mmCIF file of C-alpha atoms in Angstrom:
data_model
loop_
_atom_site.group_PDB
_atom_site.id
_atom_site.type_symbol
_atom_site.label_atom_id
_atom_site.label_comp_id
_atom_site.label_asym_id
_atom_site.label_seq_id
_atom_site.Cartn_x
_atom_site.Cartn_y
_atom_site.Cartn_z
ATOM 1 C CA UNK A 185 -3.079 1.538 5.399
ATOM 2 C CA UNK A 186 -2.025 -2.108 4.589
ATOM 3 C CA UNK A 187 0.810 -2.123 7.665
ATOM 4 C CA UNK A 188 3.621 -2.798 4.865
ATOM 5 C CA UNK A 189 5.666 -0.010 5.326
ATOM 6 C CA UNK A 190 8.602 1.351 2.684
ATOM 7 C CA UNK A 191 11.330 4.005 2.761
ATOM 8 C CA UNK A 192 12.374 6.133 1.258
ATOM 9 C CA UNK A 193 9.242 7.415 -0.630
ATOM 10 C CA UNK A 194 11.222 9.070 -2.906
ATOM 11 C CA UNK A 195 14.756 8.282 -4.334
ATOM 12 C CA UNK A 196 16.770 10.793 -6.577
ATOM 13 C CA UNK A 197 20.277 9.523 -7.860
ATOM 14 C CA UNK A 198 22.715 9.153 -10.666
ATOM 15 C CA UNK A 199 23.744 6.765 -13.342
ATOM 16 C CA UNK A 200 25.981 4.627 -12.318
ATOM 17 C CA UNK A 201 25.168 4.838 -8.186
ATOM 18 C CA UNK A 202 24.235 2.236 -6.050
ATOM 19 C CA UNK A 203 20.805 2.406 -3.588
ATOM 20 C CA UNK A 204 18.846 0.519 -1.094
ATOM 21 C CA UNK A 205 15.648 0.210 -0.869
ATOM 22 C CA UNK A 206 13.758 -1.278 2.320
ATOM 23 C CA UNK A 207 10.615 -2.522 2.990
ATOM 24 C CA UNK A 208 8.841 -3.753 6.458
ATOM 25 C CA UNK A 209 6.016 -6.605 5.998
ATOM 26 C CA UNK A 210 2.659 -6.610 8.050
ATOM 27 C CA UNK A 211 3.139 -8.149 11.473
ATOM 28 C CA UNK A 212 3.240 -11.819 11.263
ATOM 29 C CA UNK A 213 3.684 -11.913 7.163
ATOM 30 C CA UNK A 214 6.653 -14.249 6.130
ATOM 31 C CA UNK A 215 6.657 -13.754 2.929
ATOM 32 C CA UNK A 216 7.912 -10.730 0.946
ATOM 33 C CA UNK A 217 7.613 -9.616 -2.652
ATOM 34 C CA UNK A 218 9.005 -6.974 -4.782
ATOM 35 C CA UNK A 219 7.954 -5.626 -7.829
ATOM 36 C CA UNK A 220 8.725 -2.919 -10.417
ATOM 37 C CA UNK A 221 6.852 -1.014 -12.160
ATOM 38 C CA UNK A 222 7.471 0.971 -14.906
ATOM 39 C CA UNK A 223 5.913 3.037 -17.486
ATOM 40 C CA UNK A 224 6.832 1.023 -20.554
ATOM 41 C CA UNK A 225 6.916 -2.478 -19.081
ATOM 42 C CA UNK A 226 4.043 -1.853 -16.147
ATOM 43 C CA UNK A 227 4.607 -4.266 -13.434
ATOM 44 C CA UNK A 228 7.069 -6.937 -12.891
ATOM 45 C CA UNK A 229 7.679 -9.575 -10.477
ATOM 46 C CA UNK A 230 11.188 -9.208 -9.325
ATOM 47 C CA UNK A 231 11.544 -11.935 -6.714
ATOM 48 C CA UNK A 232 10.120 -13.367 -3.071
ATOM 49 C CA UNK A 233 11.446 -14.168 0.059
ATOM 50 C CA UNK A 234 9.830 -16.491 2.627
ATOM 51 C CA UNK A 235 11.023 -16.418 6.076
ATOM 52 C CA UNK A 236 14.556 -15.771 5.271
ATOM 53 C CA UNK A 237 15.031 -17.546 2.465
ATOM 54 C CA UNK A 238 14.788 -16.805 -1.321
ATOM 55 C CA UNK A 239 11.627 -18.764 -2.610
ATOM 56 C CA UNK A 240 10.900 -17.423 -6.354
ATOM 57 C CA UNK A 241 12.889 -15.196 -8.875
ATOM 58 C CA UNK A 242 11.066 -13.706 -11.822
ATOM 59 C CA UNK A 243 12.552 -10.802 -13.917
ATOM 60 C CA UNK A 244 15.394 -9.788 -11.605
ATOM 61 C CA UNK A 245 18.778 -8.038 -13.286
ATOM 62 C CA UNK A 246 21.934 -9.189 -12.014
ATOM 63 C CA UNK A 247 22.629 -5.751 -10.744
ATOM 64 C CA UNK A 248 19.781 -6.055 -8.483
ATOM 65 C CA UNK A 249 19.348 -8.448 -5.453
ATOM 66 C CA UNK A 250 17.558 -8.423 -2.127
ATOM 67 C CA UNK A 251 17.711 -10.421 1.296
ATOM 68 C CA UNK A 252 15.180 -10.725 4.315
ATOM 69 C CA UNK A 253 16.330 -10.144 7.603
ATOM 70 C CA UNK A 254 15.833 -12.640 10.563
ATOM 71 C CA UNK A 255 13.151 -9.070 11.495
ATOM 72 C CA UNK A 256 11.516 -10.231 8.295
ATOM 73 C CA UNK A 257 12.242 -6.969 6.772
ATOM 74 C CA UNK A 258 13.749 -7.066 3.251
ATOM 75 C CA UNK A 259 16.003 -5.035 1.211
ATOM 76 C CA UNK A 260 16.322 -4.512 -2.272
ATOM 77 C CA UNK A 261 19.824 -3.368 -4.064
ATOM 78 C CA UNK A 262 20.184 -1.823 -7.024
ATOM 79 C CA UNK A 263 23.410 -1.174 -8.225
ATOM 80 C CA UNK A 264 25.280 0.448 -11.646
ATOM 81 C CA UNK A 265 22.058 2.442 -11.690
ATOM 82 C CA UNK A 266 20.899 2.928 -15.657
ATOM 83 C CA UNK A 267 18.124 5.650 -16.369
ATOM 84 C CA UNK A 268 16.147 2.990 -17.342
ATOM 85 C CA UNK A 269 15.984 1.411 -13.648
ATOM 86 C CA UNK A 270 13.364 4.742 -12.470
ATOM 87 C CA UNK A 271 10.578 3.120 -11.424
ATOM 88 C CA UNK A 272 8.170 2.610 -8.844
ATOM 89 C CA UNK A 273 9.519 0.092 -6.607
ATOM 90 C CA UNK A 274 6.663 -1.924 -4.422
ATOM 91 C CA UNK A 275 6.942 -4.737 -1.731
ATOM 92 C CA UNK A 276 4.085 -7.030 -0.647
ATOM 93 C CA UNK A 277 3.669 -9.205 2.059
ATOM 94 C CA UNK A 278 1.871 -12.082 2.912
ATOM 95 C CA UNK A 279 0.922 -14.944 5.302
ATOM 96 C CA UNK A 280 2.628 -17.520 3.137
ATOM 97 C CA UNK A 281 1.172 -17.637 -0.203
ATOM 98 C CA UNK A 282 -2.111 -16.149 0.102
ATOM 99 C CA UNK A 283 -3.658 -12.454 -0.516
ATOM 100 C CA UNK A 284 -0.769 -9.965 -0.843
ATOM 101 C CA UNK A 285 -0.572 -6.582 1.159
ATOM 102 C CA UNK A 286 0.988 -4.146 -1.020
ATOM 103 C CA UNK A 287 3.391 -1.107 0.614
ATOM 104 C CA UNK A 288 2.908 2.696 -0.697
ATOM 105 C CA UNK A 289 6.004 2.132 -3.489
ATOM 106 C CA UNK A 290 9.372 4.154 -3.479
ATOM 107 C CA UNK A 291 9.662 6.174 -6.269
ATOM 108 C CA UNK A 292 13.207 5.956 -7.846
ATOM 109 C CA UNK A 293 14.511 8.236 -10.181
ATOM 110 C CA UNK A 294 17.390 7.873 -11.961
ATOM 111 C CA UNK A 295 19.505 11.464 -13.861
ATOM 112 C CA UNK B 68 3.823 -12.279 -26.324
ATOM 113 C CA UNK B 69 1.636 -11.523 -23.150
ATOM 114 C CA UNK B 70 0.708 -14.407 -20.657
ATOM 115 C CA UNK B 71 -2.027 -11.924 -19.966
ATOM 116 C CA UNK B 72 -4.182 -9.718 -21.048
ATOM 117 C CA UNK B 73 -6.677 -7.859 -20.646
ATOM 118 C CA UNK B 74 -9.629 -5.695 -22.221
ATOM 119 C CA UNK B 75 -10.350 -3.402 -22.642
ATOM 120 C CA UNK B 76 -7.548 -1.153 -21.674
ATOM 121 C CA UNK B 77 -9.494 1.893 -21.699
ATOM 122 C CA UNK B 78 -13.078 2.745 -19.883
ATOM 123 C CA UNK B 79 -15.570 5.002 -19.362
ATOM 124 C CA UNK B 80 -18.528 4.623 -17.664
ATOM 125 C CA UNK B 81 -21.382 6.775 -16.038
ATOM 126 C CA UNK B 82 -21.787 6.749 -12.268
ATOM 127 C CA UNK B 83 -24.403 3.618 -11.431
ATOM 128 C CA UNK B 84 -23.363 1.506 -14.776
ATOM 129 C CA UNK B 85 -22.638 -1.988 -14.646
ATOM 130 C CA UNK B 86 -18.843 -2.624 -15.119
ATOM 131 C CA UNK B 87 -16.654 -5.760 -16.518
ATOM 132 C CA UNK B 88 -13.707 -5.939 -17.155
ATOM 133 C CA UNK B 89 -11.930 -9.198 -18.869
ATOM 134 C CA UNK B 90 -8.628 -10.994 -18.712
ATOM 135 C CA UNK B 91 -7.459 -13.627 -20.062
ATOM 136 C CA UNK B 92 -4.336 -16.125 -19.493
ATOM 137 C CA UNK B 93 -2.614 -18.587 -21.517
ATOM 138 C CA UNK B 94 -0.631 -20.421 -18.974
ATOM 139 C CA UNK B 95 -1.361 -22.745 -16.292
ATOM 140 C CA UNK B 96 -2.308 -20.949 -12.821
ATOM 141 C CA UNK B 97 -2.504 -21.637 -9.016
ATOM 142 C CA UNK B 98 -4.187 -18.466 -8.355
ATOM 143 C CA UNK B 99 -5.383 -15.194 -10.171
ATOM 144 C CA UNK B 100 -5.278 -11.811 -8.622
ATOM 145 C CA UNK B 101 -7.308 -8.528 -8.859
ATOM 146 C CA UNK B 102 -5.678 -5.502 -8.115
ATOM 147 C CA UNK B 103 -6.560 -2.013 -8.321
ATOM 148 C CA UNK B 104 -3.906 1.112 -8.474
ATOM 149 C CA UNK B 105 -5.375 4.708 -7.296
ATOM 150 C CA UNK B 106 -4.152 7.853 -9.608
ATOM 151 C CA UNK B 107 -1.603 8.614 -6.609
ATOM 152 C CA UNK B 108 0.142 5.032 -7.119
ATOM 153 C CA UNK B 109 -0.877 2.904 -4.197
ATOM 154 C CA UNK B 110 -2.082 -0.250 -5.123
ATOM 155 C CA UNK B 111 -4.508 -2.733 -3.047
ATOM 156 C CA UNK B 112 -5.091 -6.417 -3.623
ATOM 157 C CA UNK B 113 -9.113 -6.627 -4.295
ATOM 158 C CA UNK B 114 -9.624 -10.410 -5.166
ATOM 159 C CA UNK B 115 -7.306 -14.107 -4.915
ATOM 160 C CA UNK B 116 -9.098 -16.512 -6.783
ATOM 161 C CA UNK B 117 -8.113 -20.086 -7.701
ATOM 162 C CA UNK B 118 -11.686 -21.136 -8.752
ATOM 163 C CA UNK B 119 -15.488 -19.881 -9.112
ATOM 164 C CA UNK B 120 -16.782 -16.582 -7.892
ATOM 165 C CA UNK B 121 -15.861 -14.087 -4.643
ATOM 166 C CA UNK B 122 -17.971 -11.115 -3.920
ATOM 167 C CA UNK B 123 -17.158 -8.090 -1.705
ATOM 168 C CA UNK B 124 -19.848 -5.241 -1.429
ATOM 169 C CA UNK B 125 -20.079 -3.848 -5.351
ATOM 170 C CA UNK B 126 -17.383 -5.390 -6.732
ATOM 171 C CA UNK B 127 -17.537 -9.426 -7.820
ATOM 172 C CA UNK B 128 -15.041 -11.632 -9.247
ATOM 173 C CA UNK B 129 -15.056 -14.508 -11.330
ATOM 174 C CA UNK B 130 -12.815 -17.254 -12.997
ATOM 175 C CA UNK B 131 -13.369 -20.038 -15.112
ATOM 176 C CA UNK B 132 -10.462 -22.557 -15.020
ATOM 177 C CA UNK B 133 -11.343 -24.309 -18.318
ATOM 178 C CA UNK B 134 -11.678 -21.225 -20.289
ATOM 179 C CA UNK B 135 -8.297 -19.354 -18.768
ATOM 180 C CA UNK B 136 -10.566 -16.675 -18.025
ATOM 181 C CA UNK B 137 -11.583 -14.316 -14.920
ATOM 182 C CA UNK B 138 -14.059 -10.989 -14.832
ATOM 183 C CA UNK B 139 -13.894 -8.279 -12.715
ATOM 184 C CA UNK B 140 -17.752 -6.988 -12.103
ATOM 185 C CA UNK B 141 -18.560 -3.407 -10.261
ATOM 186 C CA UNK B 142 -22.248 -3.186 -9.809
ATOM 187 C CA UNK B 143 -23.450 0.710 -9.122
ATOM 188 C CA UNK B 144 -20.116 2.065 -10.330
ATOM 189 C CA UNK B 145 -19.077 5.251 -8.491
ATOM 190 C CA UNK B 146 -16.377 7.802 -9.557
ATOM 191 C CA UNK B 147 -14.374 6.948 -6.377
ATOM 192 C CA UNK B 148 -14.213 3.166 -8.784
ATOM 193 C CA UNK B 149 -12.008 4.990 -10.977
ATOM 194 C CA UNK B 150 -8.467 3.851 -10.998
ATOM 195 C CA UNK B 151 -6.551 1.399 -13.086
ATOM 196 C CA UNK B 152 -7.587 -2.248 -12.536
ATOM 197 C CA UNK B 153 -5.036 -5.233 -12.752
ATOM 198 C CA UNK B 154 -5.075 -8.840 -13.331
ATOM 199 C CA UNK B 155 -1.715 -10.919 -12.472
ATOM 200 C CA UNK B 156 -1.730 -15.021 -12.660
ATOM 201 C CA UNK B 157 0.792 -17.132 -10.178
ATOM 202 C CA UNK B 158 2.528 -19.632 -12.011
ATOM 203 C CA UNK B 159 3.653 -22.893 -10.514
ATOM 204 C CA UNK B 160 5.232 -22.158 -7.072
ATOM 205 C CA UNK B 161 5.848 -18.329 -7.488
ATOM 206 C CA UNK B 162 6.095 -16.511 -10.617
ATOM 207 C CA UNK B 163 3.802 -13.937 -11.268
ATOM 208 C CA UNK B 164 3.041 -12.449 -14.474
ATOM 209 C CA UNK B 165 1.035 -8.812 -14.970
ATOM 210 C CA UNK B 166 -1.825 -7.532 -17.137
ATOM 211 C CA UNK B 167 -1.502 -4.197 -18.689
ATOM 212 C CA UNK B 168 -4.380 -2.594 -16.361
ATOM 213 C CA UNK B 169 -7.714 -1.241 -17.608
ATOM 214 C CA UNK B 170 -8.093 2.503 -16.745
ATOM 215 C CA UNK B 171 -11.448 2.677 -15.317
ATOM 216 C CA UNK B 172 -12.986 6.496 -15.023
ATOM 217 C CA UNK B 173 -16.438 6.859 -13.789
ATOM 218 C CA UNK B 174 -18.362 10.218 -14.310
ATOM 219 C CA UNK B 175 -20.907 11.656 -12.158
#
């Protein structure tokens, strides 16, 4: 167990519907990370918070964006939902910039 | 065109072999990652590496700066090993870029 927890496991929705995905970071982590990861493009860097505060974007759609919470937790949006957004969703934490804790991934499928 | 990659993509090994697996980056780093992804999804950060050589228990990893290269070594492989191994590079402040994995299986 790496202490980064995510909900919901498992996400079944529609084209065109809008979700939220959430994601708690080991105690005292600052920094959060999201990734995607699917089967044709394996995994992406979407984009990192640090204490509140966007720090890094990497291959983030417009129809997607995320915030962290004074809590530290963060939460990704995906909205306009296309089929090819089902992925495996995963958040990381970390001190600052150092090792990364990965959470157990929410599966998102899209009909 | 891949900032990474990695080799091979496929391997299979019997249960005590020696085990490297290779990746190799063409842009500048800050740091270079190991990861490893279990069959059911979870993944788990092995190795953060910015120069030389980390070991923990079987598994070693090392990186060579001038060459853009790092290896991932698993001494005594077992079949619990098996999984898909990763290699992702930080860029400048905070982009990170992905290998495509090497699917490791070990047989008893």
């Amino acid at each position: 167990d790496s202490g980064v927890t995510q909900t919901p496991k498992h996400l079944i929705t529609a084209t065109g519907q809008r979700v939220t995905l959430r994601c708690s970071p080991r105690s005292g982590d600052l920094s959060v990370y999201w990734y995607q990861q699917s089967l044709d493009q394996g995994l992406q860097f979407l984009i990192q918070y640090y204490n509140g505060e966007e720090r890094a974007k990497g291959n983030i759609l417009e129809r997607f964006s995320a915030q962290q919470f004074p809590d530290l937790h963060s939460e990704l949006n995906l909205s306009s939902l296309e089929l090819g957004d089902s992925a495996l969703y995963f958040c990381a934490s970390s001190v600052a910039g150092g090792e990364q804790f990965f959470g157990p991934g929410t599966r998102l499928t899209v009909l | 065109k891949n900032e990474v990659e990695q080799s091979p993509q496929n391997l299979t090994a019997q249960e005590g072999e020696f085990i490297t697996i290779n990746c190799s980056y063409s842009v500048g780093i800050s740091a270079l990652h190991w990861l490893q992804q279990h069959p059911g999804g979870g993944i788990v950060s092995l190795f953060m590496l910015s120069s030389g050589k980390k070991k923990h228990g079987r598994l070693i990893a090392t990186i060579n700066i001038q060459e853009k290269h790092s290896s991932l070594h698993i001494t005594a492989s077992h079949p619990r090993d098996s999984a898909v191994y990763i290699c992702a590079v930080r860029v400048g402040g905070n982009q990170f870029y992905f290998g495509t994995g090497t699917s490791l299986t070990v047989i008893p």
